[in-house]
Tab-separated table of C-alpha atoms in Angstrom:
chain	number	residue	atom	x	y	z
A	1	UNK	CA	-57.252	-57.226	-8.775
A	2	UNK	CA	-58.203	-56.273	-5.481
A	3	UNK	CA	-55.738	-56.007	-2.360
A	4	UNK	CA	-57.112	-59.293	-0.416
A	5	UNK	CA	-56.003	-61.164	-3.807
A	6	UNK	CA	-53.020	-59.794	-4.134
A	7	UNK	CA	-51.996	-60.043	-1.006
A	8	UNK	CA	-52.599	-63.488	-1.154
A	9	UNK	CA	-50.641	-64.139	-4.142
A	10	UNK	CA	-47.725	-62.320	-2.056
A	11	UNK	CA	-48.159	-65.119	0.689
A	12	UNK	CA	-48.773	-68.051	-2.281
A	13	UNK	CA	-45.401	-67.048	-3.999
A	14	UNK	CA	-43.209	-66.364	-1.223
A	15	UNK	CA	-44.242	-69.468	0.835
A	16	UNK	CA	-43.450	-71.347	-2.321
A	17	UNK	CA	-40.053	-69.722	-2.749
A	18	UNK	CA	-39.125	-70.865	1.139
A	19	UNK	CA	-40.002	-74.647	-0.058
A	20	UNK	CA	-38.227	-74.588	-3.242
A	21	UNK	CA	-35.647	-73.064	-1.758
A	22	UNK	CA	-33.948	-75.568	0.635
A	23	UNK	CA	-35.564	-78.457	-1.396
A	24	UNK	CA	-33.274	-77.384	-4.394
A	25	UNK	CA	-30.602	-76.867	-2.413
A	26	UNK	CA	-30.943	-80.105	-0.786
A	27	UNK	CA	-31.380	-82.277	-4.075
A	28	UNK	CA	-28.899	-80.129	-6.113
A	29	UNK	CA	-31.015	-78.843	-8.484
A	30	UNK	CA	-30.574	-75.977	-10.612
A	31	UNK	CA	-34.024	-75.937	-12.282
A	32	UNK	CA	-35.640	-76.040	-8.972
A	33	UNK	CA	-33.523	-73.298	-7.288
A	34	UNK	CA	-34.521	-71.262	-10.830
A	35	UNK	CA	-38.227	-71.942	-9.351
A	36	UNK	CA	-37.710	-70.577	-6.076
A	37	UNK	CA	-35.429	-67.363	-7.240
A	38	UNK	CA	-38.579	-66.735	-9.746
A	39	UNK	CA	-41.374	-67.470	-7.341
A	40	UNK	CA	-39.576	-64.743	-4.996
A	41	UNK	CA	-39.141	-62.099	-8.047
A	42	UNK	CA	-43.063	-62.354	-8.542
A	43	UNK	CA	-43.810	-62.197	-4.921
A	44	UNK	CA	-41.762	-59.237	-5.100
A	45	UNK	CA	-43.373	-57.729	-7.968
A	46	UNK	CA	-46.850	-58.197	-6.763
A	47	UNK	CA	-46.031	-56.652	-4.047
A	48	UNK	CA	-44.885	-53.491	-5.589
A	49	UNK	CA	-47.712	-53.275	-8.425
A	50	UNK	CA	-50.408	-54.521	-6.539
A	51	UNK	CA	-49.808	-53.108	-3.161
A	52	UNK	CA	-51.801	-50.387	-3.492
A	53	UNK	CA	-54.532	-48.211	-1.786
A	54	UNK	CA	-57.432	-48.934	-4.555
A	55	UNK	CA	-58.592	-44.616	-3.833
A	56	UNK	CA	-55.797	-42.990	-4.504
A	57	UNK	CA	-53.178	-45.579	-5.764
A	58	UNK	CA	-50.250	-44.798	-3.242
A	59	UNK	CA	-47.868	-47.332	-2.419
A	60	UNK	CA	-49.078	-48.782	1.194
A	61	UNK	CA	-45.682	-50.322	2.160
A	62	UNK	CA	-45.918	-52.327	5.011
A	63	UNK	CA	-49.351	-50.704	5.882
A	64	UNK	CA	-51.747	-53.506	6.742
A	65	UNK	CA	-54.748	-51.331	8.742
A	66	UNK	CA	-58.127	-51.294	7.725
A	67	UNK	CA	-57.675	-47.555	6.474
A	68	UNK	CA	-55.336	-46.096	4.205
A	69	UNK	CA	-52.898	-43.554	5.767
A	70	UNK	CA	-52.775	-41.459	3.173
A	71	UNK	CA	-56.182	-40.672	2.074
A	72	UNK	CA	-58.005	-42.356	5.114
A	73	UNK	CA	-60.242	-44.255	2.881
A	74	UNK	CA	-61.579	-47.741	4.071
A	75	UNK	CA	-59.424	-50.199	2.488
């Protein structure tokens, strides 16, 4: 998966956590708050497997340039 993809999962799953989110909480339900609390745990875990300079496979944090600081490759 490249890093435009993933990082567009990121946005896809955490904007759907911050719907679910006071939507559950507002209609009092439990299987919709489950929703958001899981869309958030794979928004996180994209983020950390996918986040990554596709060179030399460092973790770019909140790095969003064009070139990786690491190995200075184009990203």
């Amino acid at each position: 998966m490249n890093l435009q993809k993933a990082r567009l999962l990121l946005i896809l799953f955490g904007a759907l956590g911050l719907v679910l989110l006071p939507l559950g909480a507002a209609l009092r339900s439990e299987l919709i708050l489950y929703a958001a609390l899981l869309s958030y745990v794979l928004a996180v875990a994209v983020w950390f497997r996918f986040n990554r300079c596709p060179h030399c496979r460092k973790h770019l944090g909140r790095h969003t340039g064009i070139y990786c600081p690491y190995c200075k490759e184009k990203l």
